[in-house]
Each structure stands twice: as structure tokens, then as C-alpha cells.
Short mmCIF file of C-alpha atoms in Angstrom, two decimals:
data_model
loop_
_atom_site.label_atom_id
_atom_site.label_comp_id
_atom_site.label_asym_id
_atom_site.label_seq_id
_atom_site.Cartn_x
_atom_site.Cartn_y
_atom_site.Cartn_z
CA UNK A 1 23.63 -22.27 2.65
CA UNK A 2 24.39 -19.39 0.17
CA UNK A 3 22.55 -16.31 0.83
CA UNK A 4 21.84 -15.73 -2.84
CA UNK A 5 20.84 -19.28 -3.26
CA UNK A 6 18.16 -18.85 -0.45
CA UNK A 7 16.64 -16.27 -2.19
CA UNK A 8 16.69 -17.66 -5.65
CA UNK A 9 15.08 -20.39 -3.66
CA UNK A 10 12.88 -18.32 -2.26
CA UNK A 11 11.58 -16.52 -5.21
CA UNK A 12 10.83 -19.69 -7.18
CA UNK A 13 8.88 -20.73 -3.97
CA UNK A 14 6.70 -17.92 -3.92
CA UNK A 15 6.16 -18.55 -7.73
CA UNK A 16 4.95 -21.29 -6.76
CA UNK A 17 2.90 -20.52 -4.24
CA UNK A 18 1.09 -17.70 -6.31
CA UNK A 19 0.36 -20.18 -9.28
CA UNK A 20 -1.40 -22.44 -6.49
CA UNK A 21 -3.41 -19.68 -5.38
CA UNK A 22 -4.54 -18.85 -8.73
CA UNK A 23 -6.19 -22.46 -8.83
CA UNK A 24 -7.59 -22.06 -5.33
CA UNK A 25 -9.10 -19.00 -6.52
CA UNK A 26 -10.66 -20.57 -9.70
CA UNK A 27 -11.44 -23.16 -7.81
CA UNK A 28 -13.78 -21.28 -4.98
CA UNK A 29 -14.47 -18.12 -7.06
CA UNK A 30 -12.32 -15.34 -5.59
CA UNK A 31 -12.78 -13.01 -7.81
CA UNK A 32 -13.56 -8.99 -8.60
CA UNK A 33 -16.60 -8.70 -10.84
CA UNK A 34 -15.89 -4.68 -12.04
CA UNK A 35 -18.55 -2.25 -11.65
CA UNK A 36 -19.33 1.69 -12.36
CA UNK A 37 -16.60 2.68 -10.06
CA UNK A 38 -13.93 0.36 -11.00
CA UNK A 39 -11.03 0.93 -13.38
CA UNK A 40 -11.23 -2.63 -15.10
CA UNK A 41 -13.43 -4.17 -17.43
CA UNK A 42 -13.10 -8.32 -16.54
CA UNK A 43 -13.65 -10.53 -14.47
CA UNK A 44 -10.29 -11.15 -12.72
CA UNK A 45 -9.38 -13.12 -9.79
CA UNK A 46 -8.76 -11.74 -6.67
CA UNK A 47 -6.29 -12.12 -3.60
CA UNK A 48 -3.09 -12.12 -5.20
CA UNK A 49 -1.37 -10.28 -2.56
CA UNK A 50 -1.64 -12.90 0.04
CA UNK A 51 1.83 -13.56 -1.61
CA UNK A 52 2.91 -10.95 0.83
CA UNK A 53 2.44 -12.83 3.67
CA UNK A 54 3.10 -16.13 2.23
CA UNK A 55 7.12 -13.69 1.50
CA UNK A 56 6.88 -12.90 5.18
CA UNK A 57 6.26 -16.50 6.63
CA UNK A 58 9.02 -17.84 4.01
CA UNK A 59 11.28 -15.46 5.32
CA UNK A 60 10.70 -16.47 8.53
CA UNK A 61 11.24 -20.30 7.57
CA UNK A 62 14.26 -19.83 6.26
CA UNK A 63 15.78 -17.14 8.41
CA UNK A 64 14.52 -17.92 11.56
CA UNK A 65 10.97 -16.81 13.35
CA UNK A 66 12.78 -13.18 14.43
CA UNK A 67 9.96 -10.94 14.78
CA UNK A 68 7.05 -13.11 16.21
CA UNK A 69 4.49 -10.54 17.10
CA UNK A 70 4.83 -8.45 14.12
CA UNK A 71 4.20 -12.39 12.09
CA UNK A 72 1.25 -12.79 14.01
CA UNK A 73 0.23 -9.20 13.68
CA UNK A 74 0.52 -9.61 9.81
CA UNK A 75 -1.46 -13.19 9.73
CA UNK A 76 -4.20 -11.70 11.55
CA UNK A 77 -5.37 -8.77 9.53
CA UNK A 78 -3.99 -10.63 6.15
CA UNK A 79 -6.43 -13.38 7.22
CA UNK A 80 -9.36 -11.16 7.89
CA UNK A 81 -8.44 -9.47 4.96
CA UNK A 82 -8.71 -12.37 2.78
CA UNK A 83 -11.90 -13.24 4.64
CA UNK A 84 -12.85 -9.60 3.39
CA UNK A 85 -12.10 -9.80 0.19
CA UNK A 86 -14.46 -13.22 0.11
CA UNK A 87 -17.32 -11.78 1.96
CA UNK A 88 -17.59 -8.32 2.90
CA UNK A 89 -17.00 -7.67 6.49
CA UNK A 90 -18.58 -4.60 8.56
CA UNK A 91 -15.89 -1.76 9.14
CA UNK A 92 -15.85 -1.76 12.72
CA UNK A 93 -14.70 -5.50 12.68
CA UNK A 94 -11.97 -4.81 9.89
CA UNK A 95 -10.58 -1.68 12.28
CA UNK A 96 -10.79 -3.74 15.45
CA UNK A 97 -8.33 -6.25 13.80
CA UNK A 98 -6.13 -3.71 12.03
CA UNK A 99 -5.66 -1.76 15.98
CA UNK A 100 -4.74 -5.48 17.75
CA UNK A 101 -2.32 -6.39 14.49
CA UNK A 102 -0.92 -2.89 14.88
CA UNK A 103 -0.61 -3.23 18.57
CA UNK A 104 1.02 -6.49 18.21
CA UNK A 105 3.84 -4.66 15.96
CA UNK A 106 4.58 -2.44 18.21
CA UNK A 107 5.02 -4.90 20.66
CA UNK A 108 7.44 -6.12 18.36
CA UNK A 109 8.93 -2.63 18.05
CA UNK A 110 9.34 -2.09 21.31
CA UNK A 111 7.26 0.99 21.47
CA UNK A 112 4.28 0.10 23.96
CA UNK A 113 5.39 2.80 27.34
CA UNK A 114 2.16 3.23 29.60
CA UNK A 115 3.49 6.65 30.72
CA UNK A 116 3.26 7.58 27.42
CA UNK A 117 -0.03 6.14 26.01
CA UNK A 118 -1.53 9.11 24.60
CA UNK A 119 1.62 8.96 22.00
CA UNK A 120 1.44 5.42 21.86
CA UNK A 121 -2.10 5.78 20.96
CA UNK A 122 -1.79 8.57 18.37
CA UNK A 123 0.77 6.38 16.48
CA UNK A 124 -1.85 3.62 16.54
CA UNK A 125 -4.21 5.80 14.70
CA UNK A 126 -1.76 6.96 12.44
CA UNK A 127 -0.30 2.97 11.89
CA UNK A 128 -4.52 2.03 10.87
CA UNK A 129 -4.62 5.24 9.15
CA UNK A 130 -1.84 4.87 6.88
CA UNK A 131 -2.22 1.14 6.52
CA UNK A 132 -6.08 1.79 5.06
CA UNK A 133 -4.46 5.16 2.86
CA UNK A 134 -2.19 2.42 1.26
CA UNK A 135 -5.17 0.10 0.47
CA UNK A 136 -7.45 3.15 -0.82
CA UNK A 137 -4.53 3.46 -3.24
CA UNK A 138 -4.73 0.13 -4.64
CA UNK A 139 -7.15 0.38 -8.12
CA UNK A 140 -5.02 -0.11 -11.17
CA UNK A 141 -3.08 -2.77 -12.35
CA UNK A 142 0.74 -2.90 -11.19
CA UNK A 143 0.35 0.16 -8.66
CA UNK A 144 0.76 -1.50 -5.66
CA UNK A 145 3.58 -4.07 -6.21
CA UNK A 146 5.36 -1.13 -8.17
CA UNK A 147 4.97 1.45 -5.30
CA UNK A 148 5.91 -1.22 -3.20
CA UNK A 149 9.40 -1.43 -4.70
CA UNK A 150 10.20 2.69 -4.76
CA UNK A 151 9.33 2.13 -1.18
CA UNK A 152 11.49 -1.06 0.01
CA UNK A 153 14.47 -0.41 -2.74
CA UNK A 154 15.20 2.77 -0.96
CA UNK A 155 14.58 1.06 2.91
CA UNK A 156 16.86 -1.67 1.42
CA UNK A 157 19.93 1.13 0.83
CA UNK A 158 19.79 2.69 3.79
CA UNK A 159 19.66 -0.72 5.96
CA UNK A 160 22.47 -2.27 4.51
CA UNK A 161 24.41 -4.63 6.75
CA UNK A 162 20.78 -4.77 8.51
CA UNK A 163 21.45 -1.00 11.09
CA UNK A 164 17.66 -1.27 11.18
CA UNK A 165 16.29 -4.29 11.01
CA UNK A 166 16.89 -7.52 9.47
CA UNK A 167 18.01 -6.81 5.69
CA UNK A 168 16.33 -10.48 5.06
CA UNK A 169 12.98 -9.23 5.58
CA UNK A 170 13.19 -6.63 2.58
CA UNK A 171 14.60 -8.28 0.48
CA UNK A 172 11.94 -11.41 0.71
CA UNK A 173 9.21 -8.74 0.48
CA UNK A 174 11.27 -7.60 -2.63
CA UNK A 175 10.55 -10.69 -4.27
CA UNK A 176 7.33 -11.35 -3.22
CA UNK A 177 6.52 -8.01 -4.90
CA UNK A 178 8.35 -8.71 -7.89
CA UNK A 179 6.40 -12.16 -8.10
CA UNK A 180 3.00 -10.18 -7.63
CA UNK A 181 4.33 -7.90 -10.77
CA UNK A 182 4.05 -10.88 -12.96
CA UNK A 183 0.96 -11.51 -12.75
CA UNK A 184 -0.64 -7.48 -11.89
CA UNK A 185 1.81 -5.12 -13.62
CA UNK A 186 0.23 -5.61 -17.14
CA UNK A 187 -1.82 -3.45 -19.17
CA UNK A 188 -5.22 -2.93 -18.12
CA UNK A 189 -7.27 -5.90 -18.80
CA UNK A 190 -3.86 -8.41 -18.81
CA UNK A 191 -3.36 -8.68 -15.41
CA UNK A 192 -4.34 -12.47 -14.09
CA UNK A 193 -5.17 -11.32 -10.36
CA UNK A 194 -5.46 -8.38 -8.00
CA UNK A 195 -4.17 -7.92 -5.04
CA UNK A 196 -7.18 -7.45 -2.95
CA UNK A 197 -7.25 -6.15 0.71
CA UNK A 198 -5.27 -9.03 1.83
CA UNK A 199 -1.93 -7.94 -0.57
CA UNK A 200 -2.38 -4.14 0.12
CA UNK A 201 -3.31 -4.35 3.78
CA UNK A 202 -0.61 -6.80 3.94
CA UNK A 203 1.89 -4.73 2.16
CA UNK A 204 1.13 -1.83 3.93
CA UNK A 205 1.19 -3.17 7.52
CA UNK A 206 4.95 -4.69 6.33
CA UNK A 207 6.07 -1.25 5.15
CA UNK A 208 4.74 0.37 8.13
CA UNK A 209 6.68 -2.17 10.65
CA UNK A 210 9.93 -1.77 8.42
CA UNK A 211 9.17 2.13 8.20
CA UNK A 212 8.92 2.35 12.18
CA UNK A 213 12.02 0.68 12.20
CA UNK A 214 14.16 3.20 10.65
CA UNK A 215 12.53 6.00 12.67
CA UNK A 216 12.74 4.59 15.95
CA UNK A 217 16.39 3.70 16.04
CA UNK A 218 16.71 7.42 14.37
CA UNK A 219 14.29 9.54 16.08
CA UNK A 220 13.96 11.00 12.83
CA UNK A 221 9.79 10.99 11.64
CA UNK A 222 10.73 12.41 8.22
CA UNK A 223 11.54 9.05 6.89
CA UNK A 224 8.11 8.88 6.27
CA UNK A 225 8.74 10.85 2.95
CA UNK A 226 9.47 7.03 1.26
CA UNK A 227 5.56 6.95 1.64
CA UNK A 228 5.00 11.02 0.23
CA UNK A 229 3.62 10.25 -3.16
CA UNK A 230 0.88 7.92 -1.77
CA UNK A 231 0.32 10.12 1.03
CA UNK A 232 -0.31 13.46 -0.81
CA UNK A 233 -2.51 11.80 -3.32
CA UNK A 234 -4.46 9.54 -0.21
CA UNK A 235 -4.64 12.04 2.55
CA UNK A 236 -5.94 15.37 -0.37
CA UNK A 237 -8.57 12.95 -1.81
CA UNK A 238 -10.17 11.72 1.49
CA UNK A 239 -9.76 15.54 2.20
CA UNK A 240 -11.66 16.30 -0.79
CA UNK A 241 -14.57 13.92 -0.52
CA UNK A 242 -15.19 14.98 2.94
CA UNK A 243 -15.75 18.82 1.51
CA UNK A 244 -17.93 17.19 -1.04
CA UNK A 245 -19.95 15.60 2.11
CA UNK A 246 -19.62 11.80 0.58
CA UNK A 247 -19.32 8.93 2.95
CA UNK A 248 -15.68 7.97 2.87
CA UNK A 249 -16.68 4.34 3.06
CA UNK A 250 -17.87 4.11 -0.36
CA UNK A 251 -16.34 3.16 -3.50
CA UNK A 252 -15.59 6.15 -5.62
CA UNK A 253 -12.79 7.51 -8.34
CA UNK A 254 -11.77 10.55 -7.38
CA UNK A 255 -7.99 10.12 -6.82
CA UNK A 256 -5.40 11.63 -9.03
CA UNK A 257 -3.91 8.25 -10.58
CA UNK A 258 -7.70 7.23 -11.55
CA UNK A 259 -8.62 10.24 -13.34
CA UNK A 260 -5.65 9.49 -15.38
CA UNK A 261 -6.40 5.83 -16.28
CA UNK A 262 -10.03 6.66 -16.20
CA UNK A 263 -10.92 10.34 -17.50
CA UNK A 264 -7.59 10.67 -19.44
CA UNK A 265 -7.07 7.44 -20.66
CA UNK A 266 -3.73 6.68 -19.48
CA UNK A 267 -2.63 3.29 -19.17
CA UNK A 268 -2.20 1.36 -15.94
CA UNK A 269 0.95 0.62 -16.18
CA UNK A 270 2.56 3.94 -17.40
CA UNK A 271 0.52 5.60 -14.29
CA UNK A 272 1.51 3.09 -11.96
CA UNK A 273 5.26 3.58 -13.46
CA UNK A 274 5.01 7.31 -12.92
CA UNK A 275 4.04 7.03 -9.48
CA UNK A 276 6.67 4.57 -9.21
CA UNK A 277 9.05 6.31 -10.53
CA UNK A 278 8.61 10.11 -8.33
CA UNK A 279 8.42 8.43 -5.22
CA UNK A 280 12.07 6.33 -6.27
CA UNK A 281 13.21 10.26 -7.21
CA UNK A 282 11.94 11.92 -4.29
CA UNK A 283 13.60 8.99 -1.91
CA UNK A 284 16.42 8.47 -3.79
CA UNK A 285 17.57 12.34 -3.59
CA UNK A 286 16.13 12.39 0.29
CA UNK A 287 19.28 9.67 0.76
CA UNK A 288 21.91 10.72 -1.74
CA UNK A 289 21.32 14.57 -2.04
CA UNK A 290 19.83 15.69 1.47
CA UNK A 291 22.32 16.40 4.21
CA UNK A 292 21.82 14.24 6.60
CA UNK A 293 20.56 16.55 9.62
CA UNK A 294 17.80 17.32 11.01
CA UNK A 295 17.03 20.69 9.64
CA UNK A 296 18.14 19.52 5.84
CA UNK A 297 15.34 16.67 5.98
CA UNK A 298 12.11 18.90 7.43
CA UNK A 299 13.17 21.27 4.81
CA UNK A 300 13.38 18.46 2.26
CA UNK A 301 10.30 16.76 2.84
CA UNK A 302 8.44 20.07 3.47
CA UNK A 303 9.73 20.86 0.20
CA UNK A 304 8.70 17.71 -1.81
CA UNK A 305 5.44 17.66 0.17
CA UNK A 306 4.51 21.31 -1.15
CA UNK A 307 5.03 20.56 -5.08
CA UNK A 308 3.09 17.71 -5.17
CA UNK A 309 0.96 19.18 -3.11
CA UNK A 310 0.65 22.00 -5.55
CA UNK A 311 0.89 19.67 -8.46
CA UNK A 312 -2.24 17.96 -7.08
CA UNK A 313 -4.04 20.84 -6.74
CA UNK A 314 -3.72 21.96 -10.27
CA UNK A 315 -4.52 18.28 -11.96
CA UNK A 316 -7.85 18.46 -10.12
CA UNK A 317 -9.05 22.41 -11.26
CA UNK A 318 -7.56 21.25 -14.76
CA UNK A 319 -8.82 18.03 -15.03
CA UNK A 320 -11.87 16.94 -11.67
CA UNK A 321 -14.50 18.30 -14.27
CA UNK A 322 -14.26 15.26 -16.60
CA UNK A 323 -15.13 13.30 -13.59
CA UNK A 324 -18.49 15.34 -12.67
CA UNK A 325 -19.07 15.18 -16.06
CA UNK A 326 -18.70 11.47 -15.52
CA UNK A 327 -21.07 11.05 -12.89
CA UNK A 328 -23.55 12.83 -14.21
CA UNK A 329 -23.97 10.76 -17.28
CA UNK A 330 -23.74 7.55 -15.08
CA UNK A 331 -26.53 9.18 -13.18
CA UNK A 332 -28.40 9.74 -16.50
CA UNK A 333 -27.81 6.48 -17.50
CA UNK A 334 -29.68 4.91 -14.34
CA UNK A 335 -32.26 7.15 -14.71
CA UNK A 336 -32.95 5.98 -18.03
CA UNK A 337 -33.25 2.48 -17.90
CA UNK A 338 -35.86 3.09 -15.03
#
């Protein structure tokens, strides 16, 4: 069969698929109920993302079951995910799954040397770590299918003719991404569903495998710049809220891209799209512009890294005060109505 007619195939499947979810969700109430801390207003359903695995498992139908462990890997922690995002599961169980899913795809990757477990086990923590920075990241409308893209449209260039791994695989997680940006990349308020741990968990433990990938068959870490934008913005706030002395596991609004749509009134989807957009820049010029040598890409990426770390930096001292001025009037307001 055609290549291009598997995938049209494909996508309308996964239309499909999503539209049947949506009544499975009506049906058993799946949904996000917004409060203080969140940056909607309705009642919207939740879950959507599970068309990220659904992409994964119609990949594998069509193209053959090629990477079995990293399948199962995904299954399990979308599943508990899913189960999550129904019914709130304690942390430890949530990282306990995430470690076996992660070592299950590296399994898959090849990666799992006794002599060397004290690497292997660093990269575990790193794999969880990264995979839960991706969900932190997912709180306004259209962010995480659009990141999404600026990550795999790059992967997708530099794996043509599949050097790194099957070419199949992105481009199926293309579309399922697209499909999700149907129904989530809408003003705020528009979108019919979010993605809910089981799309960005399941997004980000996709990424991650594809990511690993790359830099094991190049021995080259700094491919990890496809994931920069998120990472500054992730990594400074968690860094941030452990100065303040808050306890990381609870909801909160201190990242960069929700003082925007929150304290600045920025729309969802023209943050999402600028987010988007400089991690497509920064990627794009890391493939095109950047000599391809070692030295050329540490420079690069410690280069990128240092402007937006910079550029974070002076968003917050400009603009972190409307959000203490935030919480202080929320914490007015509750002492008022007691």
C-alpha cells in the first residue's frame, strides 16, 4: 500500500478515535473542573492526549510491532496516567511506573550495561525527570500539541530515510498531534478537551525514546537543545519555587508562559505559538546553521541556553510581582468569605 495513503488513513483513524473518546468522556465524566490555579474558566473534558498512544499503537498496526518494549513502556504509564487523570494517584505510585516504563525503553534502546549502572541510572532520573518537566508544562490550550511539533518536525529532518529510527514513528506522532490541535489549539475557553497527564506524559515519554535515539547512534547529548525552550522555562521555575520553600507537588502558576496568559493577558494560543515558534528557530538553526562538530554544538546550545536563560530572568524581575500581587488578593479573598 501507498505510504501516503497509510497515513491519510491513519490520520482520519485517529480522528476518529479522538471523537469516540470525547463521548467516552461525556459519557463517564472525565473532565477538568478549573480552580484558583488554573488558566481556564470551563468545564472541559479531559484526556485528550491518549490520542498519543492510540498514534503509537496505530503505527505499530500498520507498520509492524518494531519497538515492543518501548509500546509497552508507553501503555503502561499512559494507562496509569489516564487512571490519574480519573482519580488522583499518590506520587510514589505515578514515579514507580514512570522508572519501569522508562526502563522498558531503554531496553528497547539498547542502553541497559550492568558495568555501567550508575550512568544507566542517572539517565533514568533524567528520562522521569524530563518526562514530568514536559507534563508541568502542559496548562494552556494548544501548548503541548504545538511544542510537540517544533520538537518532532525538526527530529523528522534530521532522520530522513529513517538513520535513527523508524521515520514511521514521527510522522504518526505528527498526526496524532496535529489531530490533538483540533480540538486544544483554540483560544482559551474553545478548546473541547485537554490533554491531561495521559497526552503529556505520553508525549513526553515518545519524544524522550525518539530523542535518545538520535543521541545514542551520535554520541552527541546536545541534541537535547530540540527540548531547550521547555527546559529553561521547567527546570528555572521548579528552581524558583524551591528558593521560595513551596512543595513542588502542588499546583501553582509561576511559570513564564502562565504569567503571560494569566497576569498579562496573553492569549493561549499566541503564547503557545511563541513558544512554538523559538524552539522551531532555535532547532531549525542548530541543523541548518551550526557546524556540525562537536565544539560548534556545545557552543550553540550553551549559547541559546544563556539568552533564554537571561530572557527568563528578566520577565520574572519585570513582571513575577503581578503574580504576588495575585496571591495575595486570592489570599484576601479566602479570608473574607470566612
Amino acid at each position: 500500500m501507498n505510504i501516503h495513503l497509510i497515513y491519510g488513513i491513519t490520520f482520519v483513524v485517529l480522528l476518529a478515535m479522538e471523537l469516540a473518546y470525547f463521548k467516552v468522556a461525556d459519557h463517564f465524566n472525565i473532565i477538568d473542573k478549573p480552580n484558583e490555579r488554573s488558566s481556564h474558566s470551563t468545564i472541559t473534558l479531559r484526556g485528550g492526549g491518549i490520542i498519543f498512544l492510540v498514534g503509537v499503537w496505530a503505527w505499530s498496526l500498520f507498520f509492524g510491532f518494531q519497538y515492543p518494549w518501548f509500546l509497552a513502556g508507553l501503555t503502561l504509564v499512559s494507562g496509569v496516567s489516564l487512571v490519574d487523570d480519573i482519580h488522583s494517584l499518590p506520587d510514589s505510585v505515578r514515579l514507580v511506573i514512570q522508572f519501569v516504563a522508562a526502563v522498558m525503553a531503554f531496553y528497547q534502546l539498547d542502553i541497559l550495561y550492568w558495568s555501567m549502572w550508575w550512568i544507566i541510572l542517572l539517565a533514568l532520573i533524567v528520562y522521569v525527570g524530563a518526562t514530568n518537566v514536559i507534563n508541568f508544562m502542559d496548562g494552556i490550550n494548544g501548548i503541548t500539541a504545538g511544542y510537540s511539533l517544533a520538537v518532532l518536525i525538526p527530529l523528522a529532518l534530521v532522520n530522513i530515510n529513517g538513520v535513527f529510527v523508524e521515520q514511521s514513528l514521527i510522522i504518526s506522532t505528527i498526526l496524532a498531534s496535529l489531530v490533538f490541535c483540533v480540538f486544544n489549539f483554540r483560544p482559551k475557553g474553545k478548546a473541547k478537551c485537554f490533554a491531561g497527564d495521559v497526552g503529556s506524559i505520553g508525549i513526553a515519554f515518545i519524544i524522550l525514546f525518539l530523542l535518545g535515539s538520535v543521541i545514542i547512534k551520535t554520541t552527541d547529548i546536545t541534541w537535547l537543545i530540540f527540548l531547550l525552550v521547555y527546559g529553561v522555562d521547567g527546570c528555572l521555575t521548579i528552581a524558583h519555587r524551591i528558593m521560595l520553600h513551596e512543595n513542588l507537588g502542588e499546583a501553582h502558576r509561576k511559570h513564564a508562559y502562565q504569567i503571560m496568559t494569566n497576569e498579562l493577558k496573553i492569549g493561549h494560543v499566541m503564547v503557545a505559538s511563541l513558544y512554538m515558534v523559538m524552539q522551531l528557530l532555535i532547532s531549525l538553526g542548530f541543523i541548518y546553521l551550526c557546524p556540525d562538530t562537536t565544539p560548534a554544538h556545545w557552543m550553540y546550545l550553551l549559547g541559546a541556553f544563556t539568552i533564554l536563560t537571561v530572557a527568563y530572568i528578566l520577565f520574572m524581575k519585570k513582571y513575577y510581582h503581578l503574580h504576588e500581587e495575585y496571591l495575595v488578593s486570592l489570599k484576601n479573598n479566602r479570608y473574607g468569605n470566612k
